[in-house]
mmCIF file of C-alpha atoms in Angstrom:
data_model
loop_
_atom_site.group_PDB
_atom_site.id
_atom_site.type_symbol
_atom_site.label_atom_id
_atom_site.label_comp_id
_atom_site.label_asym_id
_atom_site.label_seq_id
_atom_site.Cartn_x
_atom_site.Cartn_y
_atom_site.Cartn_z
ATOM 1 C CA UNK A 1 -44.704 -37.576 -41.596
ATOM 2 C CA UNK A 2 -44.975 -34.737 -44.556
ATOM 3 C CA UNK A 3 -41.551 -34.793 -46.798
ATOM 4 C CA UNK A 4 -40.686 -31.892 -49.031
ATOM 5 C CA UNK A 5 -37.759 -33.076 -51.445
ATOM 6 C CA UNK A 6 -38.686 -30.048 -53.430
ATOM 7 C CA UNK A 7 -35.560 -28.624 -55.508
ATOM 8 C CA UNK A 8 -36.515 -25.350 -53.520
ATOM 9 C CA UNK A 9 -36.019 -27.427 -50.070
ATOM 10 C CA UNK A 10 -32.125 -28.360 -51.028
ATOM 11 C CA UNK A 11 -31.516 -24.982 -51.676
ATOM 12 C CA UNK A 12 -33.016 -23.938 -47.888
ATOM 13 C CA UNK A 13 -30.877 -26.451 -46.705
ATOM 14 C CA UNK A 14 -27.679 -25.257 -48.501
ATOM 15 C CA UNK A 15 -28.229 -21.428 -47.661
ATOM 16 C CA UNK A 16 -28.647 -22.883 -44.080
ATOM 17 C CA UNK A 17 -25.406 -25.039 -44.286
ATOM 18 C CA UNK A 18 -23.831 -22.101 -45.669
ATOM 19 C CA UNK A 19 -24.878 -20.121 -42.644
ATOM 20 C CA UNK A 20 -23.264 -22.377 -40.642
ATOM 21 C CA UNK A 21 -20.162 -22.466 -42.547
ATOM 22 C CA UNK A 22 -19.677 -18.653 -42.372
ATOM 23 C CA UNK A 23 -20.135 -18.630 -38.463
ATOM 24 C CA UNK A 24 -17.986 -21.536 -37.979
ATOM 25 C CA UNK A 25 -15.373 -19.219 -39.845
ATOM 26 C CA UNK A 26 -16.020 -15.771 -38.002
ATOM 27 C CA UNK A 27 -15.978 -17.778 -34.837
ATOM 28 C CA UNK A 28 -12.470 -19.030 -35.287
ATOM 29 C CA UNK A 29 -10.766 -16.058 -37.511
ATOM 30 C CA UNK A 30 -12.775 -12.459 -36.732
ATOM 31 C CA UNK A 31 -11.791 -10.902 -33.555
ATOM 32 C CA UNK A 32 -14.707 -9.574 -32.642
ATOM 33 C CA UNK A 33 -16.957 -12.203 -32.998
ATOM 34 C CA UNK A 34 -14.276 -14.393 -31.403
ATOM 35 C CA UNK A 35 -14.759 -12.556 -28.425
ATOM 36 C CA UNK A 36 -18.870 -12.712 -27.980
ATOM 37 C CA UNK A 37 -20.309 -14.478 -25.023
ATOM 38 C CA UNK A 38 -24.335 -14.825 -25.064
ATOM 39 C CA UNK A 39 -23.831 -12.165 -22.495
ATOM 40 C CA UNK A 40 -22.798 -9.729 -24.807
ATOM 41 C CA UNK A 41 -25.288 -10.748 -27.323
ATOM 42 C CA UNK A 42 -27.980 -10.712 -25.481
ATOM 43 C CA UNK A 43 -28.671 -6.739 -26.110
ATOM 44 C CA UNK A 44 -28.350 -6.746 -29.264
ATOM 45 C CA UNK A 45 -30.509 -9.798 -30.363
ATOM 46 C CA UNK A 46 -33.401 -7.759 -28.254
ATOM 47 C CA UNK A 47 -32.421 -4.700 -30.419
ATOM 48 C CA UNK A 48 -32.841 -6.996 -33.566
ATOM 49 C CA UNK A 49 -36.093 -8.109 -32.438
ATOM 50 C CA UNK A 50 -37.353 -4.496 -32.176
ATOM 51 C CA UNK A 51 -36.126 -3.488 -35.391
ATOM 52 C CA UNK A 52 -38.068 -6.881 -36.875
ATOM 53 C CA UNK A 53 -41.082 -5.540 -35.400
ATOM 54 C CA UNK A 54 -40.529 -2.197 -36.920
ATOM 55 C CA UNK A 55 -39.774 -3.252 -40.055
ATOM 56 C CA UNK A 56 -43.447 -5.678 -40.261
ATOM 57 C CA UNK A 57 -45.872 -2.742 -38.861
ATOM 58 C CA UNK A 58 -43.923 -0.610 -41.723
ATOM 59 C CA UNK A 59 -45.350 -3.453 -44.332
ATOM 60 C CA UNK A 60 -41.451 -3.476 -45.370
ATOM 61 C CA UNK A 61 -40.793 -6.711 -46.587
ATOM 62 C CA UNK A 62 -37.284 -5.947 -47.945
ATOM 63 C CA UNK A 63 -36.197 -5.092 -44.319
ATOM 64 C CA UNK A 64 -38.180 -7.753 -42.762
ATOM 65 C CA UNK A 65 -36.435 -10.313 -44.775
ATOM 66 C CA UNK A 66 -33.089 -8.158 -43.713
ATOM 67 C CA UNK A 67 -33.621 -8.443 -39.900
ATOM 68 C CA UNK A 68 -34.885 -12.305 -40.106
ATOM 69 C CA UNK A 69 -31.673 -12.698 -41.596
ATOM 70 C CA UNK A 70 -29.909 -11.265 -38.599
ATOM 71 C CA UNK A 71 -31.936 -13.070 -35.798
ATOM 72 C CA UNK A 72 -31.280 -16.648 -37.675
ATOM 73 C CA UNK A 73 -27.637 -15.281 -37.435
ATOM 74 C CA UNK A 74 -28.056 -14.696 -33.923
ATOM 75 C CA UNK A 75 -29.930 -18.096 -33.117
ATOM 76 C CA UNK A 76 -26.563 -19.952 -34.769
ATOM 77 C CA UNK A 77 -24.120 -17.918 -33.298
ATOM 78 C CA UNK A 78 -25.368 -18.804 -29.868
ATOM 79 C CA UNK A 79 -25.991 -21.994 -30.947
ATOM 80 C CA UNK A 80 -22.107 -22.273 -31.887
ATOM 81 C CA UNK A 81 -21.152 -20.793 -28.583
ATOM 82 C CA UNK A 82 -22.793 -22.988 -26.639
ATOM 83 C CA UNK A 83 -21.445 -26.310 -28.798
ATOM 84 C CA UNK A 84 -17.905 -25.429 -27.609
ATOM 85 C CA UNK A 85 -18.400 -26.405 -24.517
ATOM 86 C CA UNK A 86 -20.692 -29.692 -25.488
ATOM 87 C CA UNK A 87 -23.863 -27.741 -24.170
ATOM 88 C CA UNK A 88 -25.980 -28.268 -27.211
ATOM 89 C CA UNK A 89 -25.233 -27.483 -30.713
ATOM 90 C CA UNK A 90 -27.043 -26.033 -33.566
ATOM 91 C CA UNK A 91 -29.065 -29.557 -34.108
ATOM 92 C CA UNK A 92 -30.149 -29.855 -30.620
ATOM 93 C CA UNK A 93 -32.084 -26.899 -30.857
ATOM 94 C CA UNK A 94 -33.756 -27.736 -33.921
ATOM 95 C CA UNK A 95 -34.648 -30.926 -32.685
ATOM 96 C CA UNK A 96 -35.885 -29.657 -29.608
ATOM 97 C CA UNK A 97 -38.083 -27.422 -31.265
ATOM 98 C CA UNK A 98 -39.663 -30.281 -33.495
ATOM 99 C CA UNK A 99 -40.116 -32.234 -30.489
ATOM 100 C CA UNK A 100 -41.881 -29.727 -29.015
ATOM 101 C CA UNK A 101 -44.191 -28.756 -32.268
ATOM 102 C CA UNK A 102 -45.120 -32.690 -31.975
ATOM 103 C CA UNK A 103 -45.910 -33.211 -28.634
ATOM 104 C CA UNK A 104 -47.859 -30.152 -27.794
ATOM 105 C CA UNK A 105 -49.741 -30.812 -31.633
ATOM 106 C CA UNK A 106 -51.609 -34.556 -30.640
ATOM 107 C CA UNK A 107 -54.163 -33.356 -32.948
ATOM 108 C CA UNK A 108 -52.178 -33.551 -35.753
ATOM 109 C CA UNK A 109 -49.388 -36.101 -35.017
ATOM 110 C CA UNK A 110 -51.418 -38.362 -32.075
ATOM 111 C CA UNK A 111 -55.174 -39.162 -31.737
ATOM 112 C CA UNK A 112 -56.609 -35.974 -29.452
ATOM 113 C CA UNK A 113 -59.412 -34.213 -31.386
ATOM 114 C CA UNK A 114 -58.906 -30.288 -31.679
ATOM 115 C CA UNK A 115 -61.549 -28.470 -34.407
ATOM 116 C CA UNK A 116 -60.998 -24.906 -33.598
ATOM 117 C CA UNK A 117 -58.176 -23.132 -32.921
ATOM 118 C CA UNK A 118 -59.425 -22.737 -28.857
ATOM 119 C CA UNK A 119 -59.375 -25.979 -28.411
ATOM 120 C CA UNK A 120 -55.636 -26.245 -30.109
ATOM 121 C CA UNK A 121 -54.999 -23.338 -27.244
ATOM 122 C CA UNK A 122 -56.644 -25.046 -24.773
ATOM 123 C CA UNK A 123 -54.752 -28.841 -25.141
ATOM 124 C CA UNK A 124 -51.497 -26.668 -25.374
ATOM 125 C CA UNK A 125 -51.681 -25.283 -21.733
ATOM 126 C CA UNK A 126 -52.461 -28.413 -20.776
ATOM 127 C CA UNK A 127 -49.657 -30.037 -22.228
ATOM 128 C CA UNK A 128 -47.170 -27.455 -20.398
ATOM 129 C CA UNK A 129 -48.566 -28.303 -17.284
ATOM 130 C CA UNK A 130 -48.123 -32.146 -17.479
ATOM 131 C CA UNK A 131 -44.642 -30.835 -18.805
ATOM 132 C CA UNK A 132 -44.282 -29.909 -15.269
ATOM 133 C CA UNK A 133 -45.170 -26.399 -15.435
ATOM 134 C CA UNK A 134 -46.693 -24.996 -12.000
ATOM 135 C CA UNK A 135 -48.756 -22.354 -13.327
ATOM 136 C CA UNK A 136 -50.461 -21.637 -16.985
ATOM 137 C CA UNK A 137 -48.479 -18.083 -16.684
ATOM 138 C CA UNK A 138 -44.901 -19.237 -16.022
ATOM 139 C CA UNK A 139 -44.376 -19.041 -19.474
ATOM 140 C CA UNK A 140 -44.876 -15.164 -19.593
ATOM 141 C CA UNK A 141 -41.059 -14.169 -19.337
ATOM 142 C CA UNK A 142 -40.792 -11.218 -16.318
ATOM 143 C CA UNK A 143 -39.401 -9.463 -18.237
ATOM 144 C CA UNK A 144 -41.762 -8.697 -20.939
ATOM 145 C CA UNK A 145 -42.591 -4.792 -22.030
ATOM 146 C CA UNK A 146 -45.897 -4.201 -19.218
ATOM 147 C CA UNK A 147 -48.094 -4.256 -21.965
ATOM 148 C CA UNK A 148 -47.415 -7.262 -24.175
ATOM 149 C CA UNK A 149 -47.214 -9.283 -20.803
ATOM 150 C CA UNK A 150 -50.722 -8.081 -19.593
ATOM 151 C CA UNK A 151 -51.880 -9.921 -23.280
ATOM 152 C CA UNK A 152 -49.986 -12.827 -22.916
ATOM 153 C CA UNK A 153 -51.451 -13.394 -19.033
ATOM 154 C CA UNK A 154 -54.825 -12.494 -20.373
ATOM 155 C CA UNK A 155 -54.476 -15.117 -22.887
ATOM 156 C CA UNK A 156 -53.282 -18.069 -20.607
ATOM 157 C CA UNK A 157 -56.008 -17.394 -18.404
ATOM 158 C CA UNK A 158 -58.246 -17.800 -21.033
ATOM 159 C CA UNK A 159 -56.215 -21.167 -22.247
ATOM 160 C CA UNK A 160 -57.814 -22.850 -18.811
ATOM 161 C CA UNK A 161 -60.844 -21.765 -18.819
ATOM 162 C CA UNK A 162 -60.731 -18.630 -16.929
ATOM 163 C CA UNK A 163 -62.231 -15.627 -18.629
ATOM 164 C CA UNK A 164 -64.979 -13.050 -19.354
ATOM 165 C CA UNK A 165 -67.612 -15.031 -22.098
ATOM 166 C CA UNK A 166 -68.853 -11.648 -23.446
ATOM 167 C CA UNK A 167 -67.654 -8.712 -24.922
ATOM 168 C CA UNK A 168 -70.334 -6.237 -22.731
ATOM 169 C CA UNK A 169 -69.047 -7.712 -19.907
ATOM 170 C CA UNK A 170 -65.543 -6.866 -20.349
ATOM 171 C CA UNK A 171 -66.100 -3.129 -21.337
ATOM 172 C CA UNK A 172 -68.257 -2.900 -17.930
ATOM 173 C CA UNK A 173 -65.358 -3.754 -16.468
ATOM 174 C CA UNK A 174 -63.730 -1.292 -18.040
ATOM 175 C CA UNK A 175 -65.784 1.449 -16.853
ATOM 176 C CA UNK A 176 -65.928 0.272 -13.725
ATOM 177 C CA UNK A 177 -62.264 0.851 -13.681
ATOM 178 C CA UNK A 178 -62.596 4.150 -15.108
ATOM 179 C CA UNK A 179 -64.918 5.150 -12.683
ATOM 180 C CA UNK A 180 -62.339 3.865 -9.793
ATOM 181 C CA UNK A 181 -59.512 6.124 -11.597
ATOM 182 C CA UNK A 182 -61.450 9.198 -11.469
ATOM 183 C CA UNK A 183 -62.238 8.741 -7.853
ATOM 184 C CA UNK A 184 -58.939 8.234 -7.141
ATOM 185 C CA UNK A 185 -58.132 11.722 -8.670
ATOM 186 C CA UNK A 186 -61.498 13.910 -7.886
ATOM 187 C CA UNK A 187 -61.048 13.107 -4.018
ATOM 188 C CA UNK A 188 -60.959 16.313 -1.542
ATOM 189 C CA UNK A 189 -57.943 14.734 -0.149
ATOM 190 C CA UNK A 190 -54.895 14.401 -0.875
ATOM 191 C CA UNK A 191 -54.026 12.393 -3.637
ATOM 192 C CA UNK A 192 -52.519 8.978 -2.970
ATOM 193 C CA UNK A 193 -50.641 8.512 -5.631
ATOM 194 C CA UNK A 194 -49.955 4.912 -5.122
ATOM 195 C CA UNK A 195 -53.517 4.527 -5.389
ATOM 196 C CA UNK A 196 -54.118 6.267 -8.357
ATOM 197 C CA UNK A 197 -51.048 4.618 -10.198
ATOM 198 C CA UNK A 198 -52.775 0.972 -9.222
ATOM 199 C CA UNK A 199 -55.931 2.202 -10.118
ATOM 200 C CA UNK A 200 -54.400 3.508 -13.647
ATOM 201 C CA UNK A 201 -53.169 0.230 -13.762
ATOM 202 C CA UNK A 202 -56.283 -1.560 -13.436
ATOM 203 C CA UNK A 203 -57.622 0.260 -15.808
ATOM 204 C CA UNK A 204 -54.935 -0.303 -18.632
ATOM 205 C CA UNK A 205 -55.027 -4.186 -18.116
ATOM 206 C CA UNK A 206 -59.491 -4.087 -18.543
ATOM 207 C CA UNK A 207 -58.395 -1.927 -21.927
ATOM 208 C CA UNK A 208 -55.935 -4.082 -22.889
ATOM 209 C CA UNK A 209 -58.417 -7.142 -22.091
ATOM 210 C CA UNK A 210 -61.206 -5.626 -24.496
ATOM 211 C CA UNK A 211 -58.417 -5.227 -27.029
ATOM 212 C CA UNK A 212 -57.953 -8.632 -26.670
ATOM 213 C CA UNK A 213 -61.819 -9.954 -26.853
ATOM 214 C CA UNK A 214 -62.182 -8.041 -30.327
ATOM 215 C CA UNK A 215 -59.153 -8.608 -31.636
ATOM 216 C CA UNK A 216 -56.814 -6.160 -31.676
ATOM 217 C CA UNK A 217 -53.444 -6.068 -30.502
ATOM 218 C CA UNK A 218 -53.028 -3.413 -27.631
ATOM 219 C CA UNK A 219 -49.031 -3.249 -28.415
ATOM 220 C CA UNK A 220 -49.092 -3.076 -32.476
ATOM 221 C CA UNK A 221 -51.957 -0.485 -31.632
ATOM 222 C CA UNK A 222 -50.513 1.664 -29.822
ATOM 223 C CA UNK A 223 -46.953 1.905 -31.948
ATOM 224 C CA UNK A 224 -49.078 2.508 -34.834
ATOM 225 C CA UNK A 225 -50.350 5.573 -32.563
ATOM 226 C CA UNK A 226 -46.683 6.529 -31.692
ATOM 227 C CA UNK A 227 -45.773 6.347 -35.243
ATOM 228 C CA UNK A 228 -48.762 8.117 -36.177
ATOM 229 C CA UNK A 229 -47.730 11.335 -33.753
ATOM 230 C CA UNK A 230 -44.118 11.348 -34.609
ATOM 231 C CA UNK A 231 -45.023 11.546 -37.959
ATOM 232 C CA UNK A 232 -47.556 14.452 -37.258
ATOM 233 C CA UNK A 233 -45.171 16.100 -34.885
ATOM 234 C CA UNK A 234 -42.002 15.942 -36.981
ATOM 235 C CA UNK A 235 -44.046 17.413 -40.160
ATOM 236 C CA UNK A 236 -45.542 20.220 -37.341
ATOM 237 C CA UNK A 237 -41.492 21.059 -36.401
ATOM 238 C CA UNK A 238 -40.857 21.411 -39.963
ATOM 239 C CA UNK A 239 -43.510 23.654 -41.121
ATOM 240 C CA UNK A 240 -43.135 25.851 -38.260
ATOM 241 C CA UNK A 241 -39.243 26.042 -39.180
ATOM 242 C CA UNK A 242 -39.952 26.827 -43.309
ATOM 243 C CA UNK A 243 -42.432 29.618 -41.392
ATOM 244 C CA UNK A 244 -39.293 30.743 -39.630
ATOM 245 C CA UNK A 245 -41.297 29.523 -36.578
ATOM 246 C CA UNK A 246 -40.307 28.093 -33.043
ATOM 247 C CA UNK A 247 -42.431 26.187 -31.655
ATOM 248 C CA UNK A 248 -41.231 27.240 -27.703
ATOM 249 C CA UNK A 249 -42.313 30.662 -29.017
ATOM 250 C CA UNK A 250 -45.943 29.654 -30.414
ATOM 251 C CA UNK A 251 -49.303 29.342 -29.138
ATOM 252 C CA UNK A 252 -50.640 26.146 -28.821
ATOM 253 C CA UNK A 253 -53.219 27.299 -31.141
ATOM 254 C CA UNK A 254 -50.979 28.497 -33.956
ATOM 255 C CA UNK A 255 -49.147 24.693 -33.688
ATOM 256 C CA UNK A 256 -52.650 23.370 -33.869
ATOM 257 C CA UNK A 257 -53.246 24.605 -37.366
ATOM 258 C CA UNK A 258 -50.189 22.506 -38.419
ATOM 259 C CA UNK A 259 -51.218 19.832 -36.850
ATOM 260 C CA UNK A 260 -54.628 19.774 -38.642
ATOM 261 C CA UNK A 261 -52.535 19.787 -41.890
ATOM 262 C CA UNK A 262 -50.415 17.141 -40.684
ATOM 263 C CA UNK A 263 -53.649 15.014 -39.947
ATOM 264 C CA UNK A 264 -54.603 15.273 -43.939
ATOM 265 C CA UNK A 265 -51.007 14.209 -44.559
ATOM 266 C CA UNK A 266 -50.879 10.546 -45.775
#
């Protein structure tokens, strides 16, 4: 197996150990952290993970190496609460992770022949389900944001076997969900609304499935979008105010000349 005895590989290993150290020490002597369960870190490590995901669609590396920082904090401190009552400890985890790299990688470190990454995707569901998973998608965590988990199911599926082969096929889905949605709403009848909202639905996961089969990522997409409109919006609310404007008291034509001007805004 590869060995890095690198002078930059100590000091990892003593910044790590240091880590360590300093939890050990808040653990025992800081009230506060004293009195964390994983319970009451459970909120916050999901809060970290947002503001990680922030800080990369930003392109802020400063603040991405900020907030790794804090979730390899988190990762030990749970680790640490867990070792005082002889769960597991800080080393179990890492060695359960290696395990894991090794036996779901026989390409690498066994004799099982993998050329593309596919294939690599393909041996890896297979190696959950010998692991004793039931299903290729009972590793999609219920509670997943809607979106990210209609990629991740997409993407098992497609790990066995099971999935559109081209491109025009998928969009045709698409508008044959489209079309579905717009029945649902241009009926003479009342509208059922649980129809229309599983229709809608429909219709988001064929988008989100074309995302997927040209390769873009329906979640960092759309943020980009919703940071793209805050942006436009907030410089809209501050024009109108420096115009001595309010926007409850405008036209929705007069806001739309900000809002070109916020569009040439880089």
């Amino acid at each position: 197996m590869f060995e890095n005895t690198s002078p930059n590989r100590l000091n990892i290993l003593q910044a790590f150990d240091r880590l360590l150290t300093i939890m050990d020490e808040l653990r025992e002597q800081c009230p506060w952290d004293r009195k964390q369960t994983m319970e009451s870190l459970r909120h916050l490590t999901i809060e970290e993970m947002y503001e990680l995901s922030d800080s990369i669609l930003e392109g802020n590396m400063a603040e991405v190496k900020k907030e790794l920082g804090d979730l390899i904090l988190h990762i030990v401190f749970y680790a640490r609460i867990a070792s005082e009552t002889n769960t597991f400890d800080i080393a179990d985890v890492l060695n359960a992770i290696c395990d894991k790299l090794i036996s779901r990688h026989p390409h690498i470190y066994g004799t099982v022949k993998a050329d593309t990454e596919e294939q690599v995707k393909q041996n890896w569901e297979q190696l959950k389900l010998k692991e004793g998973n039931k299903s290729v998608l009972a590793g999609v965590p219920s509670s997943l944001p809607a979106l990210v988990k209609a990629m991740r199911i997409q993407e098992k599926a497609r790990g066995a076997g099971f999935d559109w082969e081209e491109k025009t096929q998928v969009w045709e889905k698409v508008e044959e969900e489209m079309q579905e949605f717009k029945e649902a709403f241009n009926s003479e009848q009342e509208i059922d609304s649980k129809e229309a909202e599983g229709e809608f639905g429909d219709l988001l996961f064929s988008l989100v499935n074309y995302a997927r089969f040209v390769d873009i990522n329906p979640e960092t997409a759309l943020e980009r979008t919703n940071k793209k409109f805050i942006k436009r919006f907030t410089y809209l609310e501050e024009e109108a105010k420096k115009a001595g404007k309010n926007l409850q008291d405008m036209t929705l034509a007069e806001m739309d000349i900000y809002w070109e001007k916020a569009k040439k805004q880089k």
